[in-house]
Amino acid sequence: MGKTYVRVDDRLVHGQTIVAWAPTLGIQEIIGIDDVSARNPMLKSIMTMGVPKQYKAHIVTTQEARELLAKDDGLNRLVIVKVPHRLTELKEEIRGCETIYLGNMAKRPDTTHQVTGATGIFFLSDQDVTELSALAQEGFKVVFQQLPTANATSWESFATTLKGR
C-alpha cells in the first residue's frame, strides 16, 4: 500500500512540485484536482507536459479524483488541490494521508488571514480556517510548508493566533 500526501497549492502542478516535493516524498503518482483545469485540454497539457515520465500524472475533476483515489495501486501519491475547500469534499478519500501541506495560496477577495513567520504566500479566508481547523481536529496533520527544506509551521500554532477560535 502506497502513502498519500496532500498539498494545497493554487498553482497546482509546477516545477517546484516535480523538482522538490516529488523526490523528497518518494512520489510515484501526482493527482492534480481542479474541475476547471481538468475540463480544459490546453491547461491539462500545459500542466502535465513538464512532468517526467517516471511519474504518473493526472489533472482530474473532483469526481474523477474520487474514482482514482478509491483504487489502491500501491504507489506513493501526491494529491494537489488549489483551495482548502476541495479537501473537505474529498475528506474520506484522503483519510489516512501522511500530511496536508499548505503551500502557495495567493490573496483572494475573501481572504482575511495571512500566515506570518513561514516562507511563501499563505492567505486564508474564514471558510478556509474553519475547514482546515475541522480537518486538524479530525486528526489530519496540517502544516504550512512552501518547500520540503523549509521549516514547517503547524496548523495548531497558527490557530492559536486567531481570536475567538
Coordinates of C-alpha atoms in Angstrom, one line a residue:
M1 CA 0.0 0.0 0.0
G2 CA 1.4 3.4 -1.0
K3 CA 1.4 6.6 1.0
T4 CA -0.7 9.6 0.2
Y5 CA 0.4 13.1 0.8
V6 CA -1.8 16.2 0.1
R7 CA -0.8 19.7 -0.9
V8 CA -2.8 22.8 -1.3
D9 CA -1.1 25.0 -3.9
D10 CA -3.0 27.4 -6.1
R11 CA -0.5 26.7 -8.9
L12 CA -1.4 23.0 -8.9
V13 CA 1.4 21.1 -10.8
H14 CA 4.5 23.2 -11.4
G15 CA 8.3 22.9 -11.3
Q16 CA 8.6 23.0 -7.5
T17 CA 6.2 20.0 -7.4
I18 CA 8.5 18.0 -9.7
V19 CA 11.9 19.2 -8.5
A20 CA 11.4 19.4 -4.8
W21 CA 8.3 17.7 -3.4
A22 CA 8.1 14.5 -5.6
P23 CA 11.7 13.3 -5.0
T24 CA 11.6 14.2 -1.2
L25 CA 8.4 12.3 -0.6
G26 CA 9.2 9.4 -2.9
I27 CA 6.2 10.2 -5.1
Q28 CA 5.3 8.0 -8.0
E29 CA 1.9 9.4 -8.9
I30 CA 0.7 13.1 -9.0
I31 CA -3.0 13.8 -8.9
G32 CA -3.9 17.5 -9.6
I33 CA -7.6 18.1 -8.7
D34 CA -9.3 21.1 -10.3
D35 CA -12.6 20.9 -12.2
V36 CA -11.8 23.9 -14.4
S37 CA -8.3 22.7 -15.4
A38 CA -9.5 19.1 -15.9
R39 CA -12.1 20.2 -18.4
N40 CA -9.6 22.3 -20.4
P41 CA -7.4 20.2 -22.7
M42 CA -4.9 23.0 -23.1
L43 CA -4.4 23.6 -19.4
K44 CA -4.1 19.9 -18.7
S45 CA -1.5 19.6 -21.4
I46 CA 0.5 22.6 -20.1
M47 CA 0.4 21.2 -16.5
T48 CA 1.5 17.7 -17.4
M49 CA 4.0 18.4 -20.2
G50 CA 6.8 19.2 -17.8
V51 CA 6.2 16.1 -15.7
P52 CA 8.9 13.4 -16.3
K53 CA 7.7 10.0 -17.5
Q54 CA 8.8 8.4 -14.2
Y55 CA 5.6 9.9 -12.6
K56 CA 2.1 9.0 -13.4
A57 CA 0.4 12.4 -13.7
H58 CA -3.3 13.3 -13.8
I59 CA -5.3 16.5 -13.8
V60 CA -8.8 15.5 -12.9
T61 CA -12.2 16.7 -11.7
T62 CA -13.3 16.1 -8.1
Q63 CA -15.4 13.1 -9.2
E64 CA -12.6 11.6 -11.2
A65 CA -10.3 12.1 -8.2
R66 CA -12.7 10.1 -6.1
E67 CA -12.5 7.2 -8.5
L68 CA -8.7 7.4 -8.8
L69 CA -8.2 7.6 -5.0
A70 CA -10.5 4.7 -4.4
K71 CA -8.1 2.4 -6.3
D72 CA -5.0 1.5 -4.3
D73 CA -2.3 0.9 -6.9
G74 CA 0.4 0.7 -4.2
L75 CA 2.1 4.0 -5.4
N76 CA 3.1 6.9 -3.3
R77 CA 0.8 9.7 -4.3
L78 CA 0.8 13.5 -4.1
V79 CA -2.7 14.9 -4.3
I80 CA -2.7 18.6 -5.1
V81 CA -5.7 20.9 -4.8
K82 CA -5.9 24.7 -5.4
V83 CA -8.1 25.6 -2.4
P84 CA -8.7 24.0 1.0
H85 CA -12.4 23.5 0.4
R86 CA -11.6 20.7 -2.0
L87 CA -10.1 18.8 0.9
T88 CA -13.4 18.9 2.7
E89 CA -15.2 17.5 -0.3
L90 CA -12.6 14.7 -0.5
K91 CA -12.1 14.1 3.2
E92 CA -13.0 10.4 3.1
E93 CA -10.8 9.7 0.1
I94 CA -7.7 11.3 1.7
R95 CA -8.3 9.9 5.1
G96 CA -5.0 8.3 6.2
C97 CA -2.8 10.7 4.3
E98 CA 0.5 11.3 5.9
T99 CA 0.4 15.1 5.9
I100 CA -1.6 18.0 4.4
Y101 CA 1.0 20.6 3.2
L102 CA -0.3 24.1 2.8
G103 CA 1.7 25.7 0.0
N104 CA 1.2 28.8 -2.1
M105 CA -2.2 30.3 -1.5
A106 CA -2.4 33.8 -3.1
K107 CA -4.7 36.6 -1.9
R108 CA -8.3 36.2 -3.0
P109 CA -11.2 38.6 -2.5
D110 CA -12.4 36.6 0.6
T111 CA -9.1 36.1 2.3
T112 CA -8.7 37.9 5.7
H113 CA -5.8 35.9 7.3
Q114 CA -2.2 35.8 6.3
V115 CA 0.3 33.4 7.9
T116 CA 3.4 35.1 9.1
G117 CA 6.7 33.5 10.1
A118 CA 6.5 31.0 7.3
T119 CA 8.1 31.3 3.9
G120 CA 5.8 31.5 1.0
I121 CA 2.4 33.1 0.4
F122 CA -0.4 31.9 2.7
F123 CA -3.7 33.8 2.6
L124 CA -6.8 32.2 4.1
S125 CA -10.5 33.0 4.2
D126 CA -12.6 32.5 7.2
Q127 CA -14.1 29.4 5.4
D128 CA -10.6 28.0 4.8
V129 CA -9.7 28.4 8.5
T130 CA -13.0 26.7 9.6
E131 CA -12.5 23.8 7.2
L132 CA -8.8 23.3 7.9
S133 CA -9.4 23.5 11.7
A134 CA -12.1 20.8 11.3
L135 CA -9.7 18.6 9.4
A136 CA -7.0 19.1 12.0
Q137 CA -9.5 18.3 14.8
E138 CA -10.3 15.1 13.0
G139 CA -6.7 14.0 13.2
F140 CA -5.3 15.2 9.9
K141 CA -1.8 16.6 10.2
V142 CA -1.9 20.1 8.6
V143 CA 1.2 22.3 8.2
F144 CA 2.3 25.4 6.3
Q145 CA 5.4 24.5 4.3
Q146 CA 6.5 26.1 1.0
L147 CA 9.4 23.7 0.3
P148 CA 10.5 20.4 1.8
T149 CA 13.7 22.1 3.0
A150 CA 11.8 25.0 4.7
N151 CA 10.6 24.9 8.3
A152 CA 7.0 23.8 8.7
T153 CA 4.5 25.8 10.8
S154 CA 1.9 23.6 12.4
W155 CA -1.8 24.4 12.0
E156 CA -2.1 24.4 15.7
S157 CA 0.5 27.2 16.2
F158 CA -1.3 29.3 13.6
A159 CA -4.7 28.6 15.0
T160 CA -3.6 30.0 18.4
T161 CA -3.0 33.4 16.8
L162 CA -6.7 33.6 15.8
K163 CA -9.0 35.4 18.2
G164 CA -12.3 33.6 19.0
R165 CA -11.3 30.2 17.6

